[in-house]
Amino acid sequence: MVQRKMEGIQKVQALMMRKLENLEEKVESMSHEVKKLARLHSNRHADKYPRSEPYQEGATLSEPNANIRLRFLDGLRTPIYTDKIITSQSNAAIRVGVFDGEKMINEGPLSKAKVEILVLRGDFCSDGQESWTEEEFNSHIAQGRHRQGSVLGGDCSAWLNNGEASLGKIRFREGSSRTPSRKFIVGGRVCMNRKIGGIRVQEAVMEPVTVLDRRNEGKRLLLLVSMFFVSIGLTLQFPF
């Protein structure tokens, strides 16, 4: 009898996790659509404003509004827990590329620069701005507890290959609950000692995410199961 009940609970757990993952994928998809519409609306009036010249091999750019930037090629898969490898929405390694406008730079020194992944506080660019200075970016880098060490662990740097790099085995060492916004932002930049020809490469940023304590992962699953049983008229009690 007990074994049958446990098997039933395990099946319900698996069902709830699938439903939760489907819901999260739908929310992420809606978020991407909203961003796409916002970019299209912004581009309608782009010709009214001066544009920087496209990157050319051998050029030296120093203007803060230069068109060269890093960009993440996918968002993060959620939910995110401490000490668990983070992946992209496609459940693969995080990928980052270097772009001139909308075109990836796949040759020249920039296409093989060294990049690093780090964490920003969740209030960075909270007003929706898409450009910032190097100083603004650096001032929002999140520090570890007691301002020691990095929030991320694992292989946090890589060399671009034809303008693109994959970064696997990265994990959060701590959750985002201690920050005022209760969120972190994953960012990427060309390594500070690897600037090429004085070119300002704008850093890449992802959407703010909540990073949960891994110790609460099991509790979260049990609460979902409990909610499911309540919805069908049953009550379960857990020891927490």
C-alpha positions as protocol buffer text, in pm:
chain_id: "A"
residue {
  index: 1
  type: MET
  ca { x: 0 y: 0 z: 0 }
}
residue {
  index: 2
  type: VAL
  ca { x: 272 y: 247 z: 101 }
}
residue {
  index: 3
  type: GLN
  ca { x: 473 y: 160 z: -208 }
}
residue {
  index: 4
  type: ARG
  ca { x: 175 y: 225 z: -436 }
}
residue {
  index: 5
  type: LYS
  ca { x: 117 y: 562 z: -271 }
}
residue {
  index: 6
  type: MET
  ca { x: 484 y: 656 z: -314 }
}
residue {
  index: 7
  type: GLU
  ca { x: 472 y: 554 z: -680 }
}
residue {
  index: 8
  type: GLY
  ca { x: 162 y: 769 z: -722 }
}
residue {
  index: 9
  type: ILE
  ca { x: 333 y: 1067 z: -560 }
}
residue {
  index: 10
  type: GLN
  ca { x: 640 y: 1022 z: -783 }
}
residue {
  index: 11
  type: LYS
  ca { x: 420 y: 1021 z: -1093 }
}
residue {
  index: 12
  type: VAL
  ca { x: 250 y: 1338 z: -975 }
}
residue {
  index: 13
  type: GLN
  ca { x: 589 y: 1498 z: -910 }
}
residue {
  index: 14
  type: ALA
  ca { x: 703 y: 1419 z: -1264 }
}
residue {
  index: 15
  type: LEU
  ca { x: 378 y: 1555 z: -1408 }
}
residue {
  index: 16
  type: MET
  ca { x: 404 y: 1878 z: -1207 }
}
residue {
  index: 17
  type: MET
  ca { x: 766 y: 1933 z: -1315 }
}
residue {
  index: 18
  type: ARG
  ca { x: 671 y: 1890 z: -1681 }
}
residue {
  index: 19
  type: LYS
  ca { x: 385 y: 2136 z: -1644 }
}
residue {
  index: 20
  type: LEU
  ca { x: 611 y: 2384 z: -1465 }
}
residue {
  index: 21
  type: GLU
  ca { x: 878 y: 2360 z: -1735 }
}
residue {
  index: 22
  type: ASN
  ca { x: 616 y: 2413 z: -2007 }
}
residue {
  index: 23
  type: LEU
  ca { x: 482 y: 2720 z: -1825 }
}
residue {
  index: 24
  type: GLU
  ca { x: 831 y: 2866 z: -1785 }
}
residue {
  index: 25
  type: GLU
  ca { x: 905 y: 2811 z: -2155 }
}
residue {
  index: 26
  type: LYS
  ca { x: 583 y: 2994 z: -2250 }
}
residue {
  index: 27
  type: VAL
  ca { x: 670 y: 3288 z: -2023 }
}
residue {
  index: 28
  type: GLU
  ca { x: 1021 y: 3310 z: -2171 }
}
residue {
  index: 29
  type: SER
  ca { x: 876 y: 3297 z: -2523 }
}
residue {
  index: 30
  type: MET
  ca { x: 636 y: 3582 z: -2446 }
}
residue {
  index: 31
  type: SER
  ca { x: 924 y: 3785 z: -2299 }
}
residue {
  index: 32
  type: HIS
  ca { x: 1127 y: 3742 z: -2618 }
}
residue {
  index: 33
  type: GLU
  ca { x: 831 y: 3847 z: -2834 }
}
residue {
  index: 34
  type: VAL
  ca { x: 783 y: 4165 z: -2629 }
}
residue {
  index: 35
  type: LYS
  ca { x: 1152 y: 4252 z: -2667 }
}
residue {
  index: 36
  type: LYS
  ca { x: 1136 y: 4189 z: -3040 }
}
residue {
  index: 37
  type: LEU
  ca { x: 839 y: 4422 z: -3078 }
}
residue {
  index: 38
  type: ALA
  ca { x: 1017 y: 4687 z: -2872 }
}
residue {
  index: 39
  type: ARG
  ca { x: 1324 y: 4667 z: -3096 }
}
residue {
  index: 40
  type: LEU
  ca { x: 1111 y: 4692 z: -3410 }
}
residue {
  index: 41
  type: HIS
  ca { x: 936 y: 4999 z: -3271 }
}
residue {
  index: 42
  type: SER
  ca { x: 1271 y: 5156 z: -3187 }
}
residue {
  index: 43
  type: ASN
  ca { x: 1418 y: 5082 z: -3531 }
}
residue {
  index: 44
  type: ARG
  ca { x: 1130 y: 5261 z: -3706 }
}
residue {
  index: 45
  type: HIS
  ca { x: 1289 y: 5591 z: -3605 }
}
residue {
  index: 46
  type: ALA
  ca { x: 1653 y: 5484 z: -3619 }
}
residue {
  index: 47
  type: ASP
  ca { x: 1731 y: 5687 z: -3932 }
}
residue {
  index: 48
  type: LYS
  ca { x: 1660 y: 6011 z: -3746 }
}
residue {
  index: 49
  type: TYR
  ca { x: 1971 y: 5963 z: -3533 }
}
residue {
  index: 50
  type: PRO
  ca { x: 2339 y: 5949 z: -3631 }
}
residue {
  index: 51
  type: ARG
  ca { x: 2496 y: 5605 z: -3648 }
}
residue {
  index: 52
  type: SER
  ca { x: 2853 y: 5507 z: -3581 }
}
residue {
  index: 53
  type: GLU
  ca { x: 3054 y: 5370 z: -3871 }
}
residue {
  index: 54
  type: PRO
  ca { x: 3066 y: 4989 z: -3901 }
}
residue {
  index: 55
  type: TYR
  ca { x: 3377 y: 4818 z: -3770 }
}
residue {
  index: 56
  type: GLN
  ca { x: 3652 y: 4781 z: -4026 }
}
residue {
  index: 57
  type: GLU
  ca { x: 3965 y: 4570 z: -3991 }
}
residue {
  index: 58
  type: GLY
  ca { x: 4248 y: 4783 z: -3855 }
}
residue {
  index: 59
  type: ALA
  ca { x: 4019 y: 5064 z: -3740 }
}
residue {
  index: 60
  type: THR
  ca { x: 4058 y: 5223 z: -3397 }
}
residue {
  index: 61
  type: LEU
  ca { x: 3733 y: 5322 z: -3231 }
}
residue {
  index: 62
  type: SER
  ca { x: 3702 y: 5489 z: -2896 }
}
residue {
  index: 63
  type: GLU
  ca { x: 3357 y: 5650 z: -2904 }
}
residue {
  index: 64
  type: PRO
  ca { x: 3129 y: 5524 z: -2626 }
}
residue {
  index: 65
  type: ASN
  ca { x: 2848 y: 5472 z: -2881 }
}
residue {
  index: 66
  type: ALA
  ca { x: 3056 y: 5251 z: -3112 }
}
residue {
  index: 67
  type: ASN
  ca { x: 2858 y: 4975 z: -3278 }
}
residue {
  index: 68
  type: ILE
  ca { x: 3075 y: 4686 z: -3153 }
}
residue {
  index: 69
  type: ARG
  ca { x: 2925 y: 4478 z: -2874 }
}
residue {
  index: 70
  type: LEU
  ca { x: 2909 y: 4135 z: -2719 }
}
residue {
  index: 71
  type: ARG
  ca { x: 2574 y: 3961 z: -2724 }
}
residue {
  index: 72
  type: PHE
  ca { x: 2442 y: 3645 z: -2562 }
}
residue {
  index: 73
  type: LEU
  ca { x: 2288 y: 3415 z: -2822 }
}
residue {
  index: 74
  type: ASP
  ca { x: 2025 y: 3268 z: -2589 }
}
residue {
  index: 75
  type: GLY
  ca { x: 1865 y: 3331 z: -2251 }
}
residue {
  index: 76
  type: LEU
  ca { x: 1902 y: 3127 z: -1933 }
}
residue {
  index: 77
  type: ARG
  ca { x: 1698 y: 2820 z: -1854 }
}
residue {
  index: 78
  type: THR
  ca { x: 1500 y: 2865 z: -1533 }
}
residue {
  index: 79
  type: PRO
  ca { x: 1456 y: 2796 z: -1247 }
}
residue {
  index: 80
  type: ILE
  ca { x: 1817 y: 2855 z: -1140 }
}
residue {
  index: 81
  type: TYR
  ca { x: 1965 y: 2711 z: -821 }
}
residue {
  index: 82
  type: THR
  ca { x: 2298 y: 2763 z: -651 }
}
residue {
  index: 83
  type: ASP
  ca { x: 2571 y: 2505 z: -717 }
}
residue {
  index: 84
  type: LYS
  ca { x: 2391 y: 2370 z: -1025 }
}
residue {
  index: 85
  type: ILE
  ca { x: 2531 y: 2418 z: -1376 }
}
residue {
  index: 86
  type: ILE
  ca { x: 2345 y: 2695 z: -1557 }
}
residue {
  index: 87
  type: THR
  ca { x: 2240 y: 2636 z: -1917 }
}
residue {
  index: 88
  type: SER
  ca { x: 2070 y: 2821 z: -2199 }
}
residue {
  index: 89
  type: GLN
  ca { x: 1701 y: 2792 z: -2281 }
}
residue {
  index: 90
  type: SER
  ca { x: 1791 y: 2515 z: -2525 }
}
residue {
  index: 91
  type: ASN
  ca { x: 1953 y: 2326 z: -2234 }
}
residue {
  index: 92
  type: ALA
  ca { x: 2300 y: 2376 z: -2386 }
}
residue {
  index: 93
  type: ALA
  ca { x: 2607 y: 2575 z: -2287 }
}
residue {
  index: 94
  type: ILE
  ca { x: 2581 y: 2955 z: -2274 }
}
residue {
  index: 95
  type: ARG
  ca { x: 2695 y: 3112 z: -2602 }
}
residue {
  index: 96
  type: VAL
  ca { x: 2823 y: 3464 z: -2660 }
}
residue {
  index: 97
  type: GLY
  ca { x: 2926 y: 3640 z: -2982 }
}
residue {
  index: 98
  type: VAL
  ca { x: 3081 y: 3970 z: -3088 }
}
residue {
  index: 99
  type: PHE
  ca { x: 2874 y: 4182 z: -3326 }
}
residue {
  index: 100
  type: ASP
  ca { x: 2904 y: 4490 z: -3542 }
}
residue {
  index: 101
  type: GLY
  ca { x: 2543 y: 4605 z: -3540 }
}
residue {
  index: 102
  type: GLU
  ca { x: 2344 y: 4294 z: -3634 }
}
residue {
  index: 103
  type: LYS
  ca { x: 2634 y: 4115 z: -3805 }
}
residue {
  index: 104
  type: MET
  ca { x: 2865 y: 3880 z: -3618 }
}
residue {
  index: 105
  type: ILE
  ca { x: 3234 y: 3961 z: -3657 }
}
residue {
  index: 106
  type: ASN
  ca { x: 3389 y: 3630 z: -3766 }
}
residue {
  index: 107
  type: GLU
  ca { x: 3736 y: 3742 z: -3872 }
}
residue {
  index: 108
  type: GLY
  ca { x: 4011 y: 3969 z: -3744 }
}
residue {
  index: 109
  type: PRO
  ca { x: 4144 y: 4022 z: -3389 }
}
residue {
  index: 110
  type: LEU
  ca { x: 3802 y: 4080 z: -3234 }
}
residue {
  index: 111
  type: SER
  ca { x: 3676 y: 3743 z: -3358 }
}
residue {
  index: 112
  type: LYS
  ca { x: 3927 y: 3563 z: -3136 }
}
residue {
  index: 113
  type: ALA
  ca { x: 3930 y: 3785 z: -2827 }
}
residue {
  index: 114
  type: LYS
  ca { x: 3912 y: 3644 z: -2476 }
}
residue {
  index: 115
  type: VAL
  ca { x: 3580 y: 3699 z: -2298 }
}
residue {
  index: 116
  type: GLU
  ca { x: 3464 y: 3643 z: -1942 }
}
residue {
  index: 117
  type: ILE
  ca { x: 3126 y: 3589 z: -1778 }
}
residue {
  index: 118
  type: LEU
  ca { x: 3039 y: 3765 z: -1453 }
}
residue {
  index: 119
  type: VAL
  ca { x: 2738 y: 3873 z: -1248 }
}
residue {
  index: 120
  type: LEU
  ca { x: 2580 y: 4216 z: -1207 }
}
residue {
  index: 121
  type: ARG
  ca { x: 2334 y: 4336 z: -948 }
}
residue {
  index: 122
  type: GLY
  ca { x: 1975 y: 4309 z: -1069 }
}
residue {
  index: 123
  type: ASP
  ca { x: 1917 y: 4686 z: -1076 }
}
residue {
  index: 124
  type: PHE
  ca { x: 2159 y: 4741 z: -1366 }
}
residue {
  index: 125
  type: CYS
  ca { x: 1982 y: 4913 z: -1658 }
}
residue {
  index: 126
  type: SER
  ca { x: 1652 y: 4893 z: -1473 }
}
residue {
  index: 127
  type: ASP
  ca { x: 1532 y: 5188 z: -1683 }
}
residue {
  index: 128
  type: GLY
  ca { x: 1569 y: 4987 z: -2004 }
}
residue {
  index: 129
  type: GLN
  ca { x: 1878 y: 5164 z: -2141 }
}
residue {
  index: 130
  type: GLU
  ca { x: 2068 y: 4971 z: -2407 }
}
residue {
  index: 131
  type: SER
  ca { x: 2401 y: 5157 z: -2391 }
}
residue {
  index: 132
  type: TRP
  ca { x: 2629 y: 5236 z: -2099 }
}
residue {
  index: 133
  type: THR
  ca { x: 2988 y: 5320 z: -2018 }
}
residue {
  index: 134
  type: GLU
  ca { x: 3251 y: 5076 z: -1902 }
}
residue {
  index: 135
  type: GLU
  ca { x: 3251 y: 5250 z: -1563 }
}
residue {
  index: 136
  type: GLU
  ca { x: 2874 y: 5207 z: -1525 }
}
residue {
  index: 137
  type: PHE
  ca { x: 2902 y: 4837 z: -1605 }
}
residue {
  index: 138
  type: ASN
  ca { x: 3193 y: 4776 z: -1368 }
}
residue {
  index: 139
  type: SER
  ca { x: 3026 y: 4961 z: -1082 }
}
residue {
  index: 140
  type: HIS
  ca { x: 2736 y: 4712 z: -1087 }
}
residue {
  index: 141
  type: ILE
  ca { x: 2944 y: 4393 z: -1073 }
}
residue {
  index: 142
  type: ALA
  ca { x: 2818 y: 4181 z: -784 }
}
residue {
  index: 143
  type: GLN
  ca { x: 3067 y: 4077 z: -518 }
}
residue {
  index: 144
  type: GLY
  ca { x: 3061 y: 3758 z: -316 }
}
residue {
  index: 145
  type: ARG
  ca { x: 2955 y: 3754 z: 46 }
}
residue {
  index: 146
  type: HIS
  ca { x: 3155 y: 3996 z: 259 }
}
residue {
  index: 147
  type: ARG
  ca { x: 3274 y: 4145 z: -74 }
}
residue {
  index: 148
  type: GLN
  ca { x: 3510 y: 3855 z: -128 }
}
residue {
  index: 149
  type: GLY
  ca { x: 3542 y: 3628 z: -428 }
}
residue {
  index: 150
  type: SER
  ca { x: 3310 y: 3588 z: -725 }
}
residue {
  index: 151
  type: VAL
  ca { x: 2941 y: 3508 z: -732 }
}
residue {
  index: 152
  type: LEU
  ca { x: 3008 y: 3263 z: -1015 }
}
residue {
  index: 153
  type: GLY
  ca { x: 3216 y: 2947 z: -1012 }
}
residue {
  index: 154
  type: GLY
  ca { x: 3345 y: 2723 z: -1289 }
}
residue {
  index: 155
  type: ASP
  ca { x: 3486 y: 2799 z: -1634 }
}
residue {
  index: 156
  type: CYS
  ca { x: 3393 y: 3167 z: -1660 }
}
residue {
  index: 157
  type: SER
  ca { x: 3622 y: 3268 z: -1948 }
}
residue {
  index: 158
  type: ALA
  ca { x: 3684 y: 3150 z: -2303 }
}
residue {
  index: 159
  type: TRP
  ca { x: 3840 y: 3255 z: -2632 }
}
residue {
  index: 160
  type: LEU
  ca { x: 3612 y: 3352 z: -2917 }
}
residue {
  index: 161
  type: ASN
  ca { x: 3642 y: 3132 z: -3224 }
}
residue {
  index: 162
  type: ASN
  ca { x: 3519 y: 3299 z: -3543 }
}
residue {
  index: 163
  type: GLY
  ca { x: 3340 y: 3551 z: -3324 }
}
residue {
  index: 164
  type: GLU
  ca { x: 3162 y: 3304 z: -3096 }
}
residue {
  index: 165
  type: ALA
  ca { x: 3231 y: 3109 z: -2777 }
}
residue {
  index: 166
  type: SER
  ca { x: 3050 y: 2853 z: -2562 }
}
residue {
  index: 167
  type: LEU
  ca { x: 3086 y: 2856 z: -2186 }
}
residue {
  index: 168
  type: GLY
  ca { x: 2987 y: 2547 z: -1993 }
}
residue {
  index: 169
  type: LYS
  ca { x: 3015 y: 2433 z: -1632 }
}
residue {
  index: 170
  type: ILE
  ca { x: 2927 y: 2772 z: -1483 }
}
residue {
  index: 171
  type: ARG
  ca { x: 2733 y: 2784 z: -1158 }
}
residue {
  index: 172
  type: PHE
  ca { x: 2616 y: 3039 z: -903 }
}
residue {
  index: 173
  type: ARG
  ca { x: 2787 y: 3012 z: -568 }
}
residue {
  index: 174
  type: GLU
  ca { x: 2516 y: 3202 z: -386 }
}
residue {
  index: 175
  type: GLY
  ca { x: 2155 y: 3309 z: -429 }
}
residue {
  index: 176
  type: SER
  ca { x: 2021 y: 3650 z: -522 }
}
residue {
  index: 177
  type: SER
  ca { x: 1800 y: 3696 z: -215 }
}
residue {
  index: 178
  type: ARG
  ca { x: 2055 y: 3917 z: -39 }
}
residue {
  index: 179
  type: THR
  ca { x: 2046 y: 4183 z: -314 }
}
residue {
  index: 180
  type: PRO
  ca { x: 1797 y: 4475 z: -298 }
}
residue {
  index: 181
  type: SER
  ca { x: 1631 y: 4365 z: -623 }
}
residue {
  index: 182
  type: ARG
  ca { x: 1655 y: 3996 z: -525 }
}
residue {
  index: 183
  type: LYS
  ca { x: 1786 y: 3928 z: -876 }
}
residue {
  index: 184
  type: PHE
  ca { x: 2115 y: 3884 z: -1059 }
}
residue {
  index: 185
  type: ILE
  ca { x: 2210 y: 3969 z: -1417 }
}
residue {
  index: 186
  type: VAL
  ca { x: 2458 y: 3752 z: -1609 }
}
residue {
  index: 187
  type: GLY
  ca { x: 2696 y: 3972 z: -1806 }
}
residue {
  index: 188
  type: GLY
  ca { x: 2987 y: 3922 z: -2043 }
}
residue {
  index: 189
  type: ARG
  ca { x: 3281 y: 4138 z: -2146 }
}
residue {
  index: 190
  type: VAL
  ca { x: 3609 y: 4126 z: -2330 }
}
residue {
  index: 191
  type: CYS
  ca { x: 3875 y: 4062 z: -2066 }
}
residue {
  index: 192
  type: MET
  ca { x: 3998 y: 4396 z: -1938 }
}
residue {
  index: 193
  type: ASN
  ca { x: 4362 y: 4327 z: -2027 }
}
residue {
  index: 194
  type: ARG
  ca { x: 4267 y: 4220 z: -2380 }
}
residue {
  index: 195
  type: LYS
  ca { x: 4143 y: 4543 z: -2538 }
}
residue {
  index: 196
  type: ILE
  ca { x: 4224 y: 4539 z: -2907 }
}
residue {
  index: 197
  type: GLY
  ca { x: 4332 y: 4856 z: -3085 }
}
residue {
  index: 198
  type: GLY
  ca { x: 4158 y: 5079 z: -2833 }
}
residue {
  index: 199
  type: ILE
  ca { x: 3819 y: 4951 z: -2947 }
}
residue {
  index: 200
  type: ARG
  ca { x: 3535 y: 4982 z: -2697 }
}
residue {
  index: 201
  type: VAL
  ca { x: 3336 y: 4657 z: -2706 }
}
residue {
  index: 202
  type: GLN
  ca { x: 3011 y: 4705 z: -2520 }
}
residue {
  index: 203
  type: GLU
  ca { x: 2937 y: 4435 z: -2269 }
}
residue {
  index: 204
  type: ALA
  ca { x: 2660 y: 4174 z: -2305 }
}
residue {
  index: 205
  type: VAL
  ca { x: 2383 y: 4139 z: -2049 }
}
residue {
  index: 206
  type: MET
  ca { x: 2096 y: 3897 z: -1999 }
}
residue {
  index: 207
  type: GLU
  ca { x: 1758 y: 3956 z: -1840 }
}
residue {
  index: 208
  type: PRO
  ca { x: 1752 y: 3968 z: -1457 }
}
residue {
  index: 209
  type: VAL
  ca { x: 1693 y: 3627 z: -1297 }
}
residue {
  index: 210
  type: THR
  ca { x: 1621 y: 3498 z: -949 }
}
residue {
  index: 211
  type: VAL
  ca { x: 1883 y: 3255 z: -818 }
}
residue {
  index: 212
  type: LEU
  ca { x: 1739 y: 3022 z: -555 }
}
residue {
  index: 213
  type: ASP
  ca { x: 1918 y: 2833 z: -281 }
}
residue {
  index: 214
  type: ARG
  ca { x: 1960 y: 2472 z: -387 }
}
residue {
  index: 215
  type: ARG
  ca { x: 1855 y: 2358 z: -39 }
}
residue {
  index: 216
  type: ASN
  ca { x: 1505 y: 2484 z: -119 }
}
residue {
  index: 217
  type: GLU
  ca { x: 1473 y: 2290 z: -446 }
}
residue {
  index: 218
  type: GLY
  ca { x: 1318 y: 1985 z: -278 }
}
residue {
  index: 219
  type: LYS
  ca { x: 1080 y: 2199 z: -72 }
}
residue {
  index: 220
  type: ARG
  ca { x: 963 y: 2377 z: -387 }
}
residue {
  index: 221
  type: LEU
  ca { x: 881 y: 2046 z: -555 }
}
residue {
  index: 222
  type: LEU
  ca { x: 693 y: 1917 z: -252 }
}
residue {
  index: 223
  type: LEU
  ca { x: 492 y: 2238 z: -230 }
}
residue {
  index: 224
  type: LEU
  ca { x: 392 y: 2200 z: -595 }
}
residue {
  index: 225
  type: VAL
  ca { x: 282 y: 1844 z: -527 }
}
residue {
  index: 226
  type: SER
  ca { x: 86 y: 1961 z: -222 }
}
residue {
  index: 227
  type: MET
  ca { x: -88 y: 2231 z: -428 }
}
residue {
  index: 228
  type: PHE
  ca { x: -182 y: 1969 z: -686 }
}
residue {
  index: 229
  type: PHE
  ca { x: -338 y: 1741 z: -424 }
}
residue {
  index: 230
  type: VAL
  ca { x: -529 y: 2032 z: -272 }
}
residue {
  index: 231
  type: SER
  ca { x: -666 y: 2113 z: -617 }
}
residue {
  index: 232
  type: ILE
  ca { x: -816 y: 1762 z: -639 }
}
residue {
  index: 233
  type: GLY
  ca { x: -956 y: 1771 z: -286 }
}
residue {
  index: 234
  type: LEU
  ca { x: -680 y: 1591 z: -96 }
}
residue {
  index: 235
  type: THR
  ca { x: -449 y: 1723 z: 174 }
}
residue {
  index: 236
  type: LEU
  ca { x: -87 y: 1632 z: 234 }
}
residue {
  index: 237
  type: GLN
  ca { x: 131 y: 1752 z: 518 }
}
residue {
  index: 238
  type: PHE
  ca { x: 507 y: 1789 z: 493 }
}
residue {
  index: 239
  type: PRO
  ca { x: 750 y: 1835 z: 784 }
}
residue {
  index: 240
  type: PHE
  ca { x: 843 y: 2198 z: 714 }
}
